[in-house]
């Protein structure tokens, strides 16, 4: 399942500062009305923080159930996280833990062991995913495959200056191929089949053919000896609590964003600003968005971000004359 993204929250907070961060804007933010497209963790967090600053925000969500991949469902007496199900180290996920604290949920954080189960030939094998030794024990790897695994340490050392979990834009050069392509090229097909592929699809919801190697490198760099935790009652308690604080229009995707003078119109409602907190491949499906994002930022957005489903665009449109986007990983 897909992990909660400190990266997404960092982006949401940057957008908030951009909308209302200066002293001049702070004096007038009561006049602002912000539309947020996307009711996942990023969109709901942005709405919550804007409300804390006295700004009105309305979240538009395509799903009747808010939370996106950070949603918890209850089935047949079981609590099931629909996507995100764990938190990495508090220093790594510091924005997420800050949000949990602000929502009064810190006492419900539960530590969990960093172990994964591998199903191989009808049996389940348990390994630590926070140690190199644990990875070497994975079934299905031959001696040659295991000999290639230390190469990952070399690659991480080589790329380390560009791998910053809180500034993923430093690693955009690595957002040029999928995990599947990277693992086959640098390691082996077996490493992809039995280690990289299953870990990515289990932990991050999407498969290795849909996920960028940038995320994989960031994860690999920070997974060693990391602490893992979850929230009692499910990660979805975060987005459920955020939803209680938010005005939400749900049940259908935003079809059109229209720039009208100094404001924007979405479904007959008028807004001073628009925050986009939706999967990258959905953004340009909104009529009017391509025109608002025309120019070099659009080219960069399309070529670098839209290709991989794991990534999310978190940005804002501040003025119809100058459309700006701030992109971060989900």
Short mmCIF file of C-alpha atoms in Angstrom, two decimals:
data_model
loop_
_atom_site.label_atom_id
_atom_site.label_comp_id
_atom_site.label_asym_id
_atom_site.label_seq_id
_atom_site.Cartn_x
_atom_site.Cartn_y
_atom_site.Cartn_z
CA UNK A 1 0.00 0.00 0.00
CA UNK A 2 1.06 3.52 -0.58
CA UNK A 3 2.85 5.38 2.22
CA UNK A 4 1.73 8.70 3.62
CA UNK A 5 3.90 11.38 2.03
CA UNK A 6 5.74 13.91 4.13
CA UNK A 7 6.57 15.22 0.65
CA UNK A 8 2.93 15.98 -0.04
CA UNK A 9 2.50 17.82 3.24
CA UNK A 10 5.65 19.84 2.64
CA UNK A 11 4.22 20.90 -0.69
CA UNK A 12 0.87 21.80 0.84
CA UNK A 13 2.52 24.00 3.44
CA UNK A 14 4.62 25.73 0.76
CA UNK A 15 1.49 26.49 -1.23
CA UNK A 16 -0.12 27.94 1.91
CA UNK A 17 2.86 30.20 2.50
CA UNK A 18 2.76 31.28 -1.13
CA UNK A 19 -0.92 32.19 -0.94
CA UNK A 20 -0.78 33.98 2.40
CA UNK A 21 2.77 34.13 3.61
CA UNK A 22 3.78 37.75 3.19
CA UNK A 23 2.87 40.50 5.63
CA UNK A 24 0.99 42.32 2.90
CA UNK A 25 -1.11 39.31 2.01
CA UNK A 26 -1.65 38.47 5.69
CA UNK A 27 -3.33 41.84 6.14
CA UNK A 28 -5.85 40.98 3.47
CA UNK A 29 -6.16 37.19 3.60
CA UNK A 30 -9.65 37.48 5.03
CA UNK A 31 -10.70 38.50 1.52
CA UNK A 32 -9.35 35.33 -0.03
CA UNK A 33 -11.48 32.33 -0.97
CA UNK A 34 -9.48 29.31 -2.07
CA UNK A 35 -10.62 26.32 -4.14
CA UNK A 36 -8.72 23.08 -3.59
CA UNK A 37 -9.01 20.39 -6.26
CA UNK A 38 -8.42 17.00 -4.62
CA UNK A 39 -9.67 15.65 -1.29
CA UNK A 40 -6.74 13.43 -0.38
CA UNK A 41 -4.21 14.06 2.37
CA UNK A 42 -2.60 17.00 0.54
CA UNK A 43 -5.83 18.80 -0.29
CA UNK A 44 -7.41 18.32 3.12
CA UNK A 45 -4.22 19.38 4.90
CA UNK A 46 -4.01 22.51 2.79
CA UNK A 47 -7.65 23.38 3.58
CA UNK A 48 -7.08 22.79 7.29
CA UNK A 49 -3.99 25.00 7.42
CA UNK A 50 -5.67 27.77 5.41
CA UNK A 51 -8.58 27.70 7.83
CA UNK A 52 -6.11 28.03 10.70
CA UNK A 53 -4.98 31.29 9.08
CA UNK A 54 -8.50 32.59 8.71
CA UNK A 55 -8.96 31.87 5.01
CA UNK A 56 -12.03 30.23 3.52
CA UNK A 57 -11.28 27.05 1.55
CA UNK A 58 -13.55 24.69 -0.38
CA UNK A 59 -12.32 21.20 -1.32
CA UNK A 60 -13.57 19.57 -4.54
CA UNK A 61 -13.22 15.79 -4.49
CA UNK A 62 -14.17 13.36 -7.26
CA UNK A 63 -14.90 10.60 -4.74
CA UNK A 64 -17.83 10.57 -2.32
CA UNK A 65 -15.33 9.27 0.26
CA UNK A 66 -12.63 11.74 1.24
CA UNK A 67 -9.05 10.87 2.05
CA UNK A 68 -7.80 9.42 -1.23
CA UNK A 69 -5.20 6.78 -0.48
CA UNK A 70 -5.05 7.97 3.14
CA UNK A 71 -8.49 6.55 3.87
CA UNK A 72 -9.53 3.79 6.27
CA UNK A 73 -12.44 1.42 5.65
CA UNK A 74 -14.23 -0.92 8.06
CA UNK A 75 -15.29 -4.30 6.66
CA UNK A 76 -16.68 -7.33 8.48
CA UNK A 77 -15.27 -6.15 11.79
CA UNK A 78 -11.82 -5.40 10.35
CA UNK A 79 -10.10 -2.03 9.97
CA UNK A 80 -8.48 -1.72 6.54
CA UNK A 81 -6.30 1.13 5.32
CA UNK A 82 -7.27 1.69 1.68
CA UNK A 83 -3.81 2.92 0.76
CA UNK A 84 -1.39 4.49 3.23
CA UNK A 85 -0.88 2.23 6.21
CA UNK A 86 2.35 3.25 7.90
CA UNK A 87 4.58 6.18 8.81
CA UNK A 88 8.34 6.24 8.51
CA UNK A 89 10.72 7.83 11.03
CA UNK A 90 9.35 11.01 12.69
CA UNK A 91 12.36 13.00 11.49
CA UNK A 92 11.71 11.87 7.95
CA UNK A 93 7.94 12.37 8.12
CA UNK A 94 8.18 15.42 10.35
CA UNK A 95 5.35 17.32 8.62
CA UNK A 96 3.04 14.32 8.95
CA UNK A 97 3.83 13.90 12.63
CA UNK A 98 3.35 17.63 13.20
CA UNK A 99 -0.09 17.37 11.61
CA UNK A 100 -0.98 14.36 13.75
CA UNK A 101 0.09 16.29 16.84
CA UNK A 102 -1.95 19.34 15.82
CA UNK A 103 -5.00 17.11 15.38
CA UNK A 104 -4.56 15.69 18.88
CA UNK A 105 -3.80 12.14 17.70
CA UNK A 106 -0.18 11.74 18.89
CA UNK A 107 -1.13 9.44 21.77
CA UNK A 108 -2.56 6.95 19.25
CA UNK A 109 0.67 6.42 17.31
CA UNK A 110 1.72 2.75 17.48
CA UNK A 111 5.22 1.45 16.64
CA UNK A 112 5.32 -1.56 14.32
CA UNK A 113 8.15 -3.88 13.33
CA UNK A 114 9.77 -3.11 9.94
CA UNK A 115 9.07 -6.57 8.54
CA UNK A 116 7.55 -7.79 5.28
CA UNK A 117 6.24 -11.21 4.33
CA UNK A 118 7.23 -12.82 1.03
CA UNK A 119 5.00 -15.49 -0.50
CA UNK A 120 7.23 -17.96 -2.32
CA UNK A 121 6.18 -21.41 -3.57
CA UNK A 122 3.18 -21.53 -1.27
CA UNK A 123 4.99 -20.43 1.89
CA UNK A 124 5.33 -17.08 3.66
CA UNK A 125 8.81 -15.90 4.64
CA UNK A 126 9.33 -12.96 7.00
CA UNK A 127 12.18 -10.47 6.53
CA UNK A 128 13.30 -7.12 7.81
CA UNK A 129 12.99 -4.46 5.10
CA UNK A 130 15.12 -2.01 7.10
CA UNK A 131 18.38 -3.95 6.73
CA UNK A 132 20.57 -5.04 3.84
CA UNK A 133 20.90 -8.50 5.40
CA UNK A 134 17.14 -8.91 5.31
CA UNK A 135 17.05 -8.22 1.58
CA UNK A 136 19.79 -10.77 0.94
CA UNK A 137 17.55 -13.46 2.43
CA UNK A 138 14.72 -12.98 -0.06
CA UNK A 139 13.75 -16.18 -1.84
CA UNK A 140 14.10 -16.39 -5.62
CA UNK A 141 17.51 -14.71 -5.72
CA UNK A 142 20.50 -16.68 -6.96
CA UNK A 143 24.12 -16.03 -6.01
CA UNK A 144 24.62 -13.63 -8.92
CA UNK A 145 21.54 -11.62 -7.90
CA UNK A 146 22.71 -11.35 -4.30
CA UNK A 147 26.14 -10.23 -5.48
CA UNK A 148 24.47 -7.34 -7.31
CA UNK A 149 22.55 -6.04 -4.28
CA UNK A 150 25.57 -4.20 -2.78
CA UNK A 151 25.64 -2.18 -6.00
CA UNK A 152 22.58 -0.38 -4.62
CA UNK A 153 24.72 0.99 -1.80
CA UNK A 154 27.20 2.29 -4.37
CA UNK A 155 24.44 3.98 -6.37
CA UNK A 156 22.98 5.59 -3.25
CA UNK A 157 26.40 6.95 -2.26
CA UNK A 158 26.92 8.26 -5.78
CA UNK A 159 23.51 9.96 -5.98
CA UNK A 160 23.27 11.00 -2.33
CA UNK A 161 23.74 14.78 -2.85
CA UNK A 162 20.59 14.83 -5.00
CA UNK A 163 18.44 12.60 -2.79
CA UNK A 164 16.69 14.82 -0.25
CA UNK A 165 13.35 13.54 1.03
CA UNK A 166 12.20 17.06 1.88
CA UNK A 167 13.38 18.55 -1.41
CA UNK A 168 12.55 15.97 -4.10
CA UNK A 169 13.05 18.62 -6.77
CA UNK A 170 16.80 18.15 -6.25
CA UNK A 171 16.43 14.67 -7.73
CA UNK A 172 14.41 15.49 -10.83
CA UNK A 173 17.20 14.06 -12.99
CA UNK A 174 16.22 10.64 -11.62
CA UNK A 175 12.57 11.03 -12.58
CA UNK A 176 13.27 9.80 -16.10
CA UNK A 177 12.47 6.08 -15.87
CA UNK A 178 10.40 3.58 -13.95
CA UNK A 179 11.53 1.39 -11.08
CA UNK A 180 11.15 -1.65 -13.35
CA UNK A 181 13.48 -0.25 -15.99
CA UNK A 182 16.00 0.93 -13.40
CA UNK A 183 16.09 -2.35 -11.45
CA UNK A 184 16.52 -4.47 -14.59
CA UNK A 185 19.26 -2.20 -15.95
CA UNK A 186 21.27 -1.68 -12.77
CA UNK A 187 20.53 -4.93 -10.91
CA UNK A 188 18.69 -7.92 -12.41
CA UNK A 189 15.31 -9.27 -13.45
CA UNK A 190 15.18 -11.46 -10.34
CA UNK A 191 15.88 -8.49 -8.04
CA UNK A 192 12.97 -6.72 -9.73
CA UNK A 193 10.68 -9.77 -9.53
CA UNK A 194 11.38 -10.74 -5.93
CA UNK A 195 12.58 -7.58 -4.14
CA UNK A 196 12.07 -4.20 -5.81
CA UNK A 197 8.78 -4.95 -7.56
CA UNK A 198 6.89 -6.52 -4.63
CA UNK A 199 8.14 -3.93 -2.14
CA UNK A 200 7.10 -1.02 -4.33
CA UNK A 201 3.67 -2.41 -5.19
CA UNK A 202 2.99 -3.40 -1.58
CA UNK A 203 4.21 -0.22 0.08
CA UNK A 204 3.27 2.38 -2.53
CA UNK A 205 0.06 1.06 -4.11
CA UNK A 206 1.26 1.33 -7.72
CA UNK A 207 3.46 -1.20 -9.52
CA UNK A 208 7.08 -0.86 -10.54
CA UNK A 209 6.07 -0.05 -14.14
CA UNK A 210 4.08 2.97 -12.89
CA UNK A 211 6.49 4.27 -10.27
CA UNK A 212 9.52 6.49 -10.75
CA UNK A 213 13.00 5.42 -9.77
CA UNK A 214 13.29 8.73 -7.87
CA UNK A 215 10.86 7.46 -5.24
CA UNK A 216 12.70 4.14 -5.08
CA UNK A 217 16.06 5.86 -4.54
CA UNK A 218 14.63 8.14 -1.84
CA UNK A 219 13.08 5.16 -0.10
CA UNK A 220 16.24 3.05 -0.33
CA UNK A 221 18.36 5.84 1.10
CA UNK A 222 16.17 6.30 4.17
CA UNK A 223 14.92 2.78 4.90
CA UNK A 224 18.06 1.51 6.65
CA UNK A 225 17.29 1.07 10.36
CA UNK A 226 14.23 3.30 10.01
CA UNK A 227 11.43 3.25 12.54
CA UNK A 228 7.92 2.47 11.30
CA UNK A 229 4.64 3.26 13.01
CA UNK A 230 0.93 3.50 12.34
CA UNK A 231 -2.12 5.09 13.91
CA UNK A 232 -4.51 3.16 16.13
CA UNK A 233 -7.76 2.82 14.24
CA UNK A 234 -6.13 3.41 10.87
CA UNK A 235 -4.25 6.16 9.06
CA UNK A 236 -7.59 7.33 7.73
CA UNK A 237 -8.31 8.90 11.10
CA UNK A 238 -6.09 11.78 9.99
CA UNK A 239 -8.09 12.56 6.86
CA UNK A 240 -11.37 11.85 8.67
CA UNK A 241 -10.48 14.47 11.27
CA UNK A 242 -9.39 16.91 8.57
CA UNK A 243 -12.67 16.36 6.71
CA UNK A 244 -14.61 17.43 9.79
CA UNK A 245 -12.87 20.80 9.63
CA UNK A 246 -13.44 21.36 5.92
CA UNK A 247 -16.11 22.48 3.46
CA UNK A 248 -16.24 19.74 0.80
CA UNK A 249 -17.97 19.40 -2.56
CA UNK A 250 -17.79 15.66 -3.31
CA UNK A 251 -19.00 13.02 -5.72
CA UNK A 252 -17.70 14.22 -9.07
CA UNK A 253 -14.46 15.45 -10.67
CA UNK A 254 -13.89 19.11 -11.46
CA UNK A 255 -14.56 19.45 -15.19
CA UNK A 256 -13.48 23.04 -15.83
CA UNK A 257 -11.48 25.86 -14.27
CA UNK A 258 -12.24 29.25 -15.84
CA UNK A 259 -10.08 32.33 -15.32
CA UNK A 260 -12.34 35.36 -15.09
CA UNK A 261 -10.51 38.61 -14.54
CA UNK A 262 -8.77 38.44 -11.18
CA UNK A 263 -10.56 35.29 -10.05
CA UNK A 264 -11.41 31.70 -11.00
CA UNK A 265 -14.77 30.02 -11.48
CA UNK A 266 -15.35 26.36 -10.60
CA UNK A 267 -18.88 24.97 -10.83
CA UNK A 268 -20.43 28.48 -10.64
CA UNK A 269 -18.42 29.33 -7.50
CA UNK A 270 -15.85 32.14 -7.61
CA UNK A 271 -12.42 31.93 -5.95
CA UNK A 272 -9.36 34.15 -5.55
CA UNK A 273 -6.94 31.20 -5.70
CA UNK A 274 -6.94 27.58 -6.83
CA UNK A 275 -4.83 24.83 -5.27
CA UNK A 276 -4.32 21.68 -7.33
CA UNK A 277 -3.77 18.61 -5.13
CA UNK A 278 -4.63 15.82 -7.55
CA UNK A 279 -2.77 13.01 -9.34
CA UNK A 280 -0.61 14.47 -12.07
CA UNK A 281 -2.25 12.54 -14.88
CA UNK A 282 -5.64 13.99 -13.90
CA UNK A 283 -4.63 17.65 -13.88
CA UNK A 284 -4.59 18.24 -17.62
CA UNK A 285 -7.91 16.43 -17.93
CA UNK A 286 -9.51 19.51 -16.39
CA UNK A 287 -10.69 21.87 -19.13
CA UNK A 288 -8.90 25.20 -18.95
CA UNK A 289 -5.93 23.90 -16.96
CA UNK A 290 -3.59 23.58 -19.92
CA UNK A 291 -4.08 27.25 -20.83
CA UNK A 292 -3.47 28.32 -17.23
CA UNK A 293 -0.25 26.31 -17.12
CA UNK A 294 1.05 27.29 -20.56
CA UNK A 295 4.72 28.02 -21.10
CA UNK A 296 7.87 26.38 -19.68
CA UNK A 297 6.24 25.23 -16.40
CA UNK A 298 3.68 23.18 -18.37
CA UNK A 299 6.38 21.54 -20.50
CA UNK A 300 8.33 20.60 -17.39
CA UNK A 301 5.18 19.38 -15.67
CA UNK A 302 4.14 17.19 -18.59
CA UNK A 303 7.53 15.68 -19.36
CA UNK A 304 8.80 15.21 -15.83
CA UNK A 305 5.80 14.62 -13.62
CA UNK A 306 2.79 13.35 -15.50
CA UNK A 307 4.36 10.10 -16.65
CA UNK A 308 4.43 8.35 -13.29
CA UNK A 309 1.22 7.69 -11.41
CA UNK A 310 2.79 7.86 -7.97
CA UNK A 311 3.43 11.57 -8.30
CA UNK A 312 1.04 14.30 -7.33
CA UNK A 313 0.86 17.92 -8.38
CA UNK A 314 0.41 20.28 -5.49
CA UNK A 315 0.31 23.84 -6.71
CA UNK A 316 -1.60 27.05 -6.83
CA UNK A 317 -2.88 29.48 -9.41
CA UNK A 318 -2.40 32.94 -7.96
CA UNK A 319 -3.24 35.15 -10.89
CA UNK A 320 -4.79 34.39 -14.28
CA UNK A 321 -1.98 36.41 -15.82
CA UNK A 322 0.75 34.34 -14.16
CA UNK A 323 -0.02 30.68 -13.52
CA UNK A 324 2.43 29.04 -11.16
CA UNK A 325 2.85 25.44 -10.15
CA UNK A 326 4.77 23.96 -7.24
CA UNK A 327 5.30 20.24 -7.81
CA UNK A 328 6.08 17.71 -5.14
CA UNK A 329 6.06 13.95 -4.82
CA UNK A 330 3.17 12.31 -3.09
#
